[in-house]
Short mmCIF file of C-alpha atoms in Angstrom, two decimals:
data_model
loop_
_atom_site.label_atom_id
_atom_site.label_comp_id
_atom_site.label_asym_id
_atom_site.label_seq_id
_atom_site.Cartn_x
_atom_site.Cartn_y
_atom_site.Cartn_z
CA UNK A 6 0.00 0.00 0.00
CA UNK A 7 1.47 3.33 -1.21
CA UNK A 8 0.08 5.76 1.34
CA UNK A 9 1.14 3.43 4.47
CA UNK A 10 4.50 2.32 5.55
CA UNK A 11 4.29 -1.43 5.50
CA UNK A 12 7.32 -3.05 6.33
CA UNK A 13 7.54 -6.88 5.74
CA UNK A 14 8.59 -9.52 8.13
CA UNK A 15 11.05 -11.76 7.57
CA UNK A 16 11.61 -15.10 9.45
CA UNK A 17 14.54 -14.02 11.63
CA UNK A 18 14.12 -10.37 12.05
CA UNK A 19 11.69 -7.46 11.87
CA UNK A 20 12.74 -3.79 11.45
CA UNK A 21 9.77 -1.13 12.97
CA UNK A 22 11.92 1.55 13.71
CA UNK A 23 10.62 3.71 10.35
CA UNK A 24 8.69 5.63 12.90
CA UNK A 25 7.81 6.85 16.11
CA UNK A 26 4.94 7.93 18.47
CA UNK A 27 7.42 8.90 21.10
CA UNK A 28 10.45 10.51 18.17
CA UNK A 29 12.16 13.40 19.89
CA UNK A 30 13.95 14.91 16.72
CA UNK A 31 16.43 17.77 16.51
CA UNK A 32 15.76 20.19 13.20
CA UNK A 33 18.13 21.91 11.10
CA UNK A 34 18.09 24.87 12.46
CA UNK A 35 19.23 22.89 15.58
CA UNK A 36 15.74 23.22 17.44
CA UNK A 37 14.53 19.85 19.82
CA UNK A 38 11.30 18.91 19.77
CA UNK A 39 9.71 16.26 21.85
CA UNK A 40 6.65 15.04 19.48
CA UNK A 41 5.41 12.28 21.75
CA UNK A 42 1.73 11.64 20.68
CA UNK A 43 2.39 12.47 17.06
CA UNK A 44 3.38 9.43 14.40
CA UNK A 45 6.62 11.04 13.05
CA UNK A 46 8.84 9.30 10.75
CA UNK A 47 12.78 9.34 11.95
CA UNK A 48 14.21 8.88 8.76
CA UNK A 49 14.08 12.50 7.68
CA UNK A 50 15.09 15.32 8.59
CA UNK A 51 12.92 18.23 9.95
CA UNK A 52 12.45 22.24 9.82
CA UNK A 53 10.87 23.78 12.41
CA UNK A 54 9.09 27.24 11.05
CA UNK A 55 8.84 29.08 14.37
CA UNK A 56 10.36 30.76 17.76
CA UNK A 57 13.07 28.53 19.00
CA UNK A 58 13.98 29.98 22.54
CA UNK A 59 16.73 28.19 24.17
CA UNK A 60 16.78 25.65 21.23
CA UNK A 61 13.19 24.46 22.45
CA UNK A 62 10.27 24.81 20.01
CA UNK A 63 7.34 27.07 21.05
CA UNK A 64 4.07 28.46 19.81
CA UNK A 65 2.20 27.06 16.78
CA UNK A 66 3.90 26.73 13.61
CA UNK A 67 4.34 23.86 10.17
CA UNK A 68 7.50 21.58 10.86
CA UNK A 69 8.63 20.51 7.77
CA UNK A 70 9.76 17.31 6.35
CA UNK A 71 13.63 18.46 4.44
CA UNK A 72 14.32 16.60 1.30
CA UNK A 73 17.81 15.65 0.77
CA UNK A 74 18.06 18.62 -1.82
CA UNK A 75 16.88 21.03 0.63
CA UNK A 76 13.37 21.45 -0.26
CA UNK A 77 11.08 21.81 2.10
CA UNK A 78 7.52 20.49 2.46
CA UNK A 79 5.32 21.92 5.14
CA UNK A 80 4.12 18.20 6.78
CA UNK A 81 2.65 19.23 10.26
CA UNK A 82 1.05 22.25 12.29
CA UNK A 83 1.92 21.82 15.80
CA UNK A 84 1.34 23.20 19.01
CA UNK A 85 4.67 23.38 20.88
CA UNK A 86 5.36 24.35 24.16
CA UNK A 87 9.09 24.02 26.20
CA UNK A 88 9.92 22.17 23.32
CA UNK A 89 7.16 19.44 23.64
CA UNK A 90 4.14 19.23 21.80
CA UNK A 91 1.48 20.41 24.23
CA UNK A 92 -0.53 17.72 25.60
CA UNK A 93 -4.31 16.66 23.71
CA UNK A 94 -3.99 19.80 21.65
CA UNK A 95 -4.75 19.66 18.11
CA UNK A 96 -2.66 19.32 14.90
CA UNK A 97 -2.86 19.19 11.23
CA UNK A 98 -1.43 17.03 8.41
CA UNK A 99 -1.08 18.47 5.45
CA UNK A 100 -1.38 15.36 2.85
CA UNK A 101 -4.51 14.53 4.23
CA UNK A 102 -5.96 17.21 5.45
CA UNK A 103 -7.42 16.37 8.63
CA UNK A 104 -6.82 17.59 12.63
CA UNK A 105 -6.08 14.58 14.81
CA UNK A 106 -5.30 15.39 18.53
CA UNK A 107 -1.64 14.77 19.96
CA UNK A 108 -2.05 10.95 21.50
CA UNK A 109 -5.07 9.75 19.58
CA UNK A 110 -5.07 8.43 16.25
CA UNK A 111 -8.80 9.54 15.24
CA UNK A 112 -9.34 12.52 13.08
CA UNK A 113 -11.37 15.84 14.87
CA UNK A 114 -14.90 17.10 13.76
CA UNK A 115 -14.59 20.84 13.28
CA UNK A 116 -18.24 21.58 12.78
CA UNK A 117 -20.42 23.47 14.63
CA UNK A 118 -21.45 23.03 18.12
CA UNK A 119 -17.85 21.12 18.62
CA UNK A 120 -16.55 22.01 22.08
CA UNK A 121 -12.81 22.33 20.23
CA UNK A 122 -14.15 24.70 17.59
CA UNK A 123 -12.37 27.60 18.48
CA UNK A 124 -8.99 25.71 18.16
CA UNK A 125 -9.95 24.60 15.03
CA UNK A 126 -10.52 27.75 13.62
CA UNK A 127 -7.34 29.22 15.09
CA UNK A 128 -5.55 26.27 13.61
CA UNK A 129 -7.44 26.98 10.43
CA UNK A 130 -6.44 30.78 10.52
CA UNK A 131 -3.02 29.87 10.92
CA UNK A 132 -2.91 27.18 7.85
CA UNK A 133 -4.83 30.39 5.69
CA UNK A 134 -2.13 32.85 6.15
CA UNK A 135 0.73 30.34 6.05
CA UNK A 136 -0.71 27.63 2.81
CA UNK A 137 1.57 24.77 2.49
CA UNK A 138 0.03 24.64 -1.42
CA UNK A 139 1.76 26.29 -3.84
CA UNK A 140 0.70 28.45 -7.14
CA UNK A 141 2.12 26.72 -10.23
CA UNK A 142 1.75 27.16 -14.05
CA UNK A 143 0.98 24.65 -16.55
CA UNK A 144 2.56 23.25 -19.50
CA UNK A 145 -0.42 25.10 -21.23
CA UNK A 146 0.11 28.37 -19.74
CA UNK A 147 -2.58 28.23 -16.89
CA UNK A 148 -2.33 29.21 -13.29
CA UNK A 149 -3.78 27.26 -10.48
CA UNK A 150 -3.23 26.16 -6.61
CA UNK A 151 -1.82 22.94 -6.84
CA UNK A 152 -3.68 20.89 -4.19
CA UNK A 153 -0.69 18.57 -3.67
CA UNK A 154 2.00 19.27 -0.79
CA UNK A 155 4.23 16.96 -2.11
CA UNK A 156 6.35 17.44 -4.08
CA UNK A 157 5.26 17.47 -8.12
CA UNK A 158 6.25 18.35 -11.76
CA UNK A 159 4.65 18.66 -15.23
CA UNK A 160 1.24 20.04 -14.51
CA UNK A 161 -1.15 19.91 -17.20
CA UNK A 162 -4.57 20.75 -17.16
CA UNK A 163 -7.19 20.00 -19.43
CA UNK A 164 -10.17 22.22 -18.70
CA UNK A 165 -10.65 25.80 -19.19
CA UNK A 166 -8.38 29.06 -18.65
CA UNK A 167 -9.98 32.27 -18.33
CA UNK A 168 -7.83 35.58 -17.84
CA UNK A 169 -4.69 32.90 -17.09
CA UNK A 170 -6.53 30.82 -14.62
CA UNK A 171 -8.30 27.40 -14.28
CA UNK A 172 -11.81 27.38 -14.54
CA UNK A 173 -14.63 25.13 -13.93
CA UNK A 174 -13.81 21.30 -14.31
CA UNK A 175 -10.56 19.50 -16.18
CA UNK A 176 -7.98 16.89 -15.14
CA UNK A 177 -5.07 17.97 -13.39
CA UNK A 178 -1.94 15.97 -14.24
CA UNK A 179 1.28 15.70 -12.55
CA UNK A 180 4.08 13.88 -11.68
CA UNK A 181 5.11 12.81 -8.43
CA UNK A 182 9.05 13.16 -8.09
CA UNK A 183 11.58 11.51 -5.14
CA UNK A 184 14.56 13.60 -3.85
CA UNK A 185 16.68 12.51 -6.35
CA UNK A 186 13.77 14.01 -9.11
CA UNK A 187 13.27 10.88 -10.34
CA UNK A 188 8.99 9.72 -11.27
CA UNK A 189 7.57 8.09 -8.22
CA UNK A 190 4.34 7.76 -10.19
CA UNK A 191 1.78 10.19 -12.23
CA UNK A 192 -1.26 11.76 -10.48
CA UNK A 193 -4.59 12.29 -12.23
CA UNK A 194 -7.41 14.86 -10.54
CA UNK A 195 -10.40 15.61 -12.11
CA UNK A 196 -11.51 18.71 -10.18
CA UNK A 197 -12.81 21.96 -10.60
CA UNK A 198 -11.44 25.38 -10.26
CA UNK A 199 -12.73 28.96 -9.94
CA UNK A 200 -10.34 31.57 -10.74
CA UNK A 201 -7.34 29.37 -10.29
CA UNK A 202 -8.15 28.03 -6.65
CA UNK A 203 -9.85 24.36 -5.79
CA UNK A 204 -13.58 25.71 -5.28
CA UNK A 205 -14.77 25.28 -1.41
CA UNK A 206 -17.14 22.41 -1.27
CA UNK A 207 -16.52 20.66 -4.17
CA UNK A 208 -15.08 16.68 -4.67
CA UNK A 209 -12.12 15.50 -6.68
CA UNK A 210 -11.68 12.12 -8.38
CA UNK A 211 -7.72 11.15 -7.81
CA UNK A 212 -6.11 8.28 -9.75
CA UNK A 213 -2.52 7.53 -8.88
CA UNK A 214 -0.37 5.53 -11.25
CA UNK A 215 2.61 4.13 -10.38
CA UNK A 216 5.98 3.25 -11.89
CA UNK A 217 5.01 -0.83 -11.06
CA UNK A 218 2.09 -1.11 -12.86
CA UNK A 219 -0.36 -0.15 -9.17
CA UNK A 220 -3.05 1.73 -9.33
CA UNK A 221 -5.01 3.42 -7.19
CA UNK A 222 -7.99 6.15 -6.69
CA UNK A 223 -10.06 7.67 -4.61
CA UNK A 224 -12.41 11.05 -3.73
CA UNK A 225 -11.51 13.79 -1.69
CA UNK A 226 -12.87 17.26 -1.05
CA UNK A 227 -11.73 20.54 -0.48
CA UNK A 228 -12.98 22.18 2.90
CA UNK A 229 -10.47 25.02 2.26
CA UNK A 230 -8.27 25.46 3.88
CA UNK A 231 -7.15 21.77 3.49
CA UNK A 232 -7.68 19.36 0.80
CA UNK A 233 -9.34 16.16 2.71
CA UNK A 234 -10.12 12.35 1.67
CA UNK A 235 -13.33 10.88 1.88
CA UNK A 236 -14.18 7.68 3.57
CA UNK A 237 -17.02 6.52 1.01
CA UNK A 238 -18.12 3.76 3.85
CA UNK A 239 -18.76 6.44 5.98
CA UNK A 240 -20.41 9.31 3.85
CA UNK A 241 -20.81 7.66 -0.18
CA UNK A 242 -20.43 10.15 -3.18
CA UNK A 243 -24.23 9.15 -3.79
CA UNK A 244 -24.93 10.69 -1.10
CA UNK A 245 -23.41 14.37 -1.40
CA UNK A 246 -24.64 16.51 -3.76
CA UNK A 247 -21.21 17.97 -4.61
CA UNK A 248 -19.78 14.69 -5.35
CA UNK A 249 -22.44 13.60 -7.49
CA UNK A 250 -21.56 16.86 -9.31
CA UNK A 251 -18.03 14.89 -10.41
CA UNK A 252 -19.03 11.95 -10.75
CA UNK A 253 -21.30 13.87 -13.88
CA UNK A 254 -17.82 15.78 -14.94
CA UNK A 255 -16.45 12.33 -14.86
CA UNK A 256 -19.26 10.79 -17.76
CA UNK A 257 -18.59 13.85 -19.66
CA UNK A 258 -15.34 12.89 -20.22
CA UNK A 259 -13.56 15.45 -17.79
CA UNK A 260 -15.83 18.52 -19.02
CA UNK A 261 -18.42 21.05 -17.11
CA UNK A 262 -21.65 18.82 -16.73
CA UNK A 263 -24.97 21.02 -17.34
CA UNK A 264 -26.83 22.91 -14.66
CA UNK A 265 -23.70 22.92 -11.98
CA UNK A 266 -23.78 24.20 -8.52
CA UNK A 267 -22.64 28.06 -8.37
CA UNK A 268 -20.04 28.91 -6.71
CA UNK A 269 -21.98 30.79 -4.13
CA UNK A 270 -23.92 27.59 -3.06
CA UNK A 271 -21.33 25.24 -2.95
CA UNK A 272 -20.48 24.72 0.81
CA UNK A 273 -17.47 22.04 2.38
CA UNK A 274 -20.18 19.03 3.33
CA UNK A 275 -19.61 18.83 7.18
CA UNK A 276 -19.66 14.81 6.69
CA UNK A 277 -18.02 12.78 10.02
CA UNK A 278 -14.57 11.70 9.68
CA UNK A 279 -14.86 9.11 12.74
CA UNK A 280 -15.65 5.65 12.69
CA UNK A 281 -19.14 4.72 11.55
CA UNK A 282 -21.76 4.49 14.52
CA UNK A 283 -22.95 0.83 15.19
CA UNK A 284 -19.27 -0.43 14.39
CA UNK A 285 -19.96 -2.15 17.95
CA UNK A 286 -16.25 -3.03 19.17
CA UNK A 287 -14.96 -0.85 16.12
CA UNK A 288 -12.80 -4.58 15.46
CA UNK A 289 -13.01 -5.87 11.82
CA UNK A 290 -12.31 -9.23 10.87
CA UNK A 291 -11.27 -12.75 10.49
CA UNK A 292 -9.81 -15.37 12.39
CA UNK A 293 -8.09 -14.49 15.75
CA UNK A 294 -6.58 -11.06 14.96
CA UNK A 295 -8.95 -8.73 14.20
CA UNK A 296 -7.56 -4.87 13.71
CA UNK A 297 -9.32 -2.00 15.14
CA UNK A 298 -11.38 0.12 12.22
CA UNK A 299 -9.22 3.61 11.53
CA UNK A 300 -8.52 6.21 9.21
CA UNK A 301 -7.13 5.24 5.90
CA UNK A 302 -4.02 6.80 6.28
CA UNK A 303 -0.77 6.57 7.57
CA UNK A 304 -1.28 8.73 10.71
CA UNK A 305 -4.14 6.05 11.74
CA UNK A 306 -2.18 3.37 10.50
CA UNK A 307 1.56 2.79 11.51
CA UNK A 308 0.90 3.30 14.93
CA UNK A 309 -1.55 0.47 15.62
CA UNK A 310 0.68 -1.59 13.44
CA UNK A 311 3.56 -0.97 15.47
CA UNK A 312 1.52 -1.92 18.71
CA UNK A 313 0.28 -5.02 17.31
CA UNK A 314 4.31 -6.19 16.33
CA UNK A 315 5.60 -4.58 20.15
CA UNK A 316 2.27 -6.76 21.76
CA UNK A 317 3.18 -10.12 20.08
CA UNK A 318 6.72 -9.33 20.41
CA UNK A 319 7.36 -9.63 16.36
CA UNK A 320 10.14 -7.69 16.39
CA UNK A 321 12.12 -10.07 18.31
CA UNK A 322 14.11 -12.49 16.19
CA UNK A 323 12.42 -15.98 15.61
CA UNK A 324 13.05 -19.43 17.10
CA UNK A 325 13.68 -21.26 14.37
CA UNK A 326 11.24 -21.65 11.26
CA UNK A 327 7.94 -22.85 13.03
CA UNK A 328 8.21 -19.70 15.20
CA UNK A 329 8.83 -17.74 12.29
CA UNK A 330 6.44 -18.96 10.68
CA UNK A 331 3.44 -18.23 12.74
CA UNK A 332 5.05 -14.86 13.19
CA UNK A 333 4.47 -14.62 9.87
CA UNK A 334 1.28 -15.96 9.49
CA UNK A 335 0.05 -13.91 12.58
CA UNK A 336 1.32 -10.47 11.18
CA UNK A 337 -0.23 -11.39 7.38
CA UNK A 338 -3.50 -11.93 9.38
CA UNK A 339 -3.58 -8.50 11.24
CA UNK A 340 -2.88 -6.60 8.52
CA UNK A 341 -5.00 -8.26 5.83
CA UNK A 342 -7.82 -7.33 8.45
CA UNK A 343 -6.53 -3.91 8.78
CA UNK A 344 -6.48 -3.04 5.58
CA UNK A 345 -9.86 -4.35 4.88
CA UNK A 346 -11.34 -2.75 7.48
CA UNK A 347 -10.03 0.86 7.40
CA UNK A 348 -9.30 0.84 3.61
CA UNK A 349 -12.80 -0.97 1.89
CA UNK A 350 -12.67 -1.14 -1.62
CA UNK A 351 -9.21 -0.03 -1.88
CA UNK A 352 -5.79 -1.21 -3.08
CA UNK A 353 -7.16 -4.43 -3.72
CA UNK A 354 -4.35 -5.67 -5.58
CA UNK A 355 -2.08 -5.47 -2.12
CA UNK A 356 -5.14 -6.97 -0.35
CA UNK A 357 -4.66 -10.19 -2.72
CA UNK A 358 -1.45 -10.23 -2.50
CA UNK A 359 -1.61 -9.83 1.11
CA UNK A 360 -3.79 -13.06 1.27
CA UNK A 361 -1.89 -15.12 -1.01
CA UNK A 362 1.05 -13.88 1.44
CA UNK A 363 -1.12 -15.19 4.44
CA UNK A 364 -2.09 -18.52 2.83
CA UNK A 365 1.87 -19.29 2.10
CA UNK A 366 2.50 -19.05 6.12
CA UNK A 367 -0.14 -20.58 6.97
CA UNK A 368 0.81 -23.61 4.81
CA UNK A 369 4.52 -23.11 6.33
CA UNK A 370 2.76 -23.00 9.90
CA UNK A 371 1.18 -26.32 9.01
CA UNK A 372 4.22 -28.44 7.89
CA UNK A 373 6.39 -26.98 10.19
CA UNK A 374 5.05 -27.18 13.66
CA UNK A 375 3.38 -29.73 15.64
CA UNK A 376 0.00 -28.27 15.07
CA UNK A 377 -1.68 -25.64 12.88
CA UNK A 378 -2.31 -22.57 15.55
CA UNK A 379 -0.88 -19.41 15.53
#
C-alpha cells in the first residue's frame, strides 16, 4: 500500500523503527522537539518554522519534512510548548488534510457546536495565512493552486483558462518526483477550479499511477483550507450533492456537466470523519486477529501496526522456522484485516497479494510445527 508504511517480516528479524509515536527529533536549524503523541517518521530530517527559545520549540507553527536537496515540504502544524508538543492539543497534516489530537489516532470534527471549535478555527487561521500549497503554471500556460503538498512536476490541465486561470472542471496531471527528481508515479485529478483556486465544497476524483504497474484512486474534497479524503463507507459520493456533481464531470469525459452548482452555493459538506456508529467493538475481521477500524491513512495506520508487532513481540528475532512462521502468518492476518477494514474497496491488488502472502504461512505454519495454531 502506497500511502502506508508497510514493512515486511522476515523469518529471523523485523525492522519497525521507520517511525515513532514517542520521536524526539532535533531540526536543522538545531531546534529539539519532543513530538510524543504524534506518528513522526525518523528517517528525515525536519524544519521547524517558528520561535526557537533556548533551542526548544514554542508556539504554533508547520514543521517541515527536508528533502535531501533542501526542499522543504510543510508536513505538520503543531502546538509546541518548552519544546514538547502540548498535551491533547490539536494538529494538522497536510497530505490529508485532517486535525487529529496529539495521543489519539482519530481525526477531529470541526463543525459546529464542537466544544474544540475555536482551536480549530485558530488552527485553520493559521494554515490560511501560512498555505503549504503552492501556485504553479501549466505546461499550457494556466495558473492554479496545486492541491498537492508533495512534491510534483509537469502540470497539465485539461479544462478551461480564463484571464490565465483554471476554470470550472478539467484533469489535473502531474508527476510525483523523489529527492533525487526521479517519477515516483503520475497523479490524475479531475476537479474543478474557480479563478485558479480548488472551489470550497466541491469533490475531486484522484487516480494515482505508479511506476510498477499499481493503481489506485479515490475522492476527496476541499474544505479550504485543506484538501481532505473521503471515507465513502462512511459518507458515499451518492450521497453528497457535490460529489455527485463529479461523478457527472467524470461521464462527460472530464468537461463542465450542465446545470452545476454556483459557486456561491457550494459549501465544504460537514460529513463525520470518525468511525461509523454501530461499528460495535470498532474490530473488523477474520480469524483471531482482528484490527481495530481507523482512518485510511498513515497517521491512523503505523501506529496500531507498530503496537500489534511490540504486543506479540514480532520484532524479536524468531526461534527457528515454526516460530517464524506463525510470526508470519500472525502479522499477514492483522494486517489483511486492517487493511480491509479501514481501507474498503481499496488497493485491492495489495489486499490479494496480502492473502496469497497469508495462505503461504499458513501452509509453512502447518508443515512446520506440531500443530496448525498461531
Amino acid at each position: 500500500m502506497k500511502m502506508f508504511a508497510f514493512v515486511l517480516l522476515s523469518i529471523v528479524a523485523f525492522n519497525s523503527n521507520a517511525g515513532s509515536m514517542t520521536a524526539k527529533v532535533r531540526s536543522v536549524e538545531g531546534c529539539s522537539l519532543d513530538l510524543s503523541g504524534i506518528y513522526i517518521s525518523t528517517e528525515y530530517k525536519w524544519s521547524w518554522g517558528g520561535d526557537c527559545p533556548n533551542s526548544l520549540a514554542e508556539g504554533m507553527n508547520w514543521l517541515s519534512r527536508v528533502s535531501a536537496s533542501g526542499k522543504k515540504t510543510r508536513a505538520y502544524v503543531i502546538q509546541m510548548t518548552k519544546g514538547k508538543a502540548v498535551a491533547k492539543s490539536l494538529f494538522a497534516q497536510s497530505t490529508h488534510g485532517w486535525l487529529l489530537t496529539v495521543g489519539s489516532l482519530e481525526p477531529v470534527e470541526c463543525l459546529k457546536g464542537d466544544a474544540r471549535l475555536l482551536e480549530c478555527d485558530k488552527i485553520n487561521k493559521f494554515i490560511i495565512s501560512n498555505s503549504p500549497y503552492n501556485t504553479v503554471r501549466t505546461e499550457e500556460g494556466c495558473q492554479l493552486v496545486n492541491p498537492e503538498v508533495v512534491p510534483t512536476r509537469s502540470h497539465r490541465w485539461s479544462g478551461r483558462c480564463v484571464k490565465g486561470m483554471a476554470q470550472g472542471y478539467g484533469y489535473l496531471r502531474m508527476t510525483y518526483i523523489s529527492d533525487q527528481n526521479t517519477s515516483l508515479g503520475e497523479q490524475f485529478i479531475l476537479m474543478r477550479f474557480h479563478e485558479g483556486k480548488p472551489l470550497n465544497g466541491s469533490f475531486a476524483f484522484v487516480e494515482i499511477k505508479y511506476p510498477d504497474g499499481q493503481r489506485q484512486s479515490f475522492n476527496k474534497y476541499f474544505d479550504w483550507p485543506m484538501y481532505r479524503l473521503n471515507d465513502e463507507k462512511i459518507s458515499p459520493c451518492s450521497s453528497i450533492k457535490a460529489c455527485r456533481e463529479l461523478m457527472a464531470a467524470k461521464s462527460a469525459g472530464g468537461k463542465d456537466p450542465l446545470n452545476m452548482i454556483s459557486e456561491s452555493e457550494m459549501k465544504p459538506p460537514g460529513i463525520s470523519v470518525k468511525a461509523p456508529a454501530g461499528s460495535g467493538s470498532g474490530m473488523y475481521g477474520k480469524g483471531k486477529y482482528q484490527a481495530p477500524v481507523v482512518a485510511c491513512t498513515d497517521q491512523a495506520m503505523n501506529p496500531v501496526y507498530d503496537q500489534f508487532v511490540k504486543r506479540w513481540e514480532l520484532d524479536k528475532p524468531a526461534a527457528g522456522i515454526c516460530d517464524g512462521a506463525r510470526k508470519t502468518a500472525k502479522l499477514y492476518e492483522f494486517y489483511l484485516n486492517l487493511l480491509e477494514g479501514s481501507c474498503p474497496g481499496r488497493y485491492q491488488q495489495e489486499v490479494e497479494e496480502t492473502r496469497e502472502s497469508l495462505r503461504s504461512a499458513q501452509r509453512m505454519v502447518t508443515q512446520s510445527c506440531p500443530d496448525s495454531s498461531y
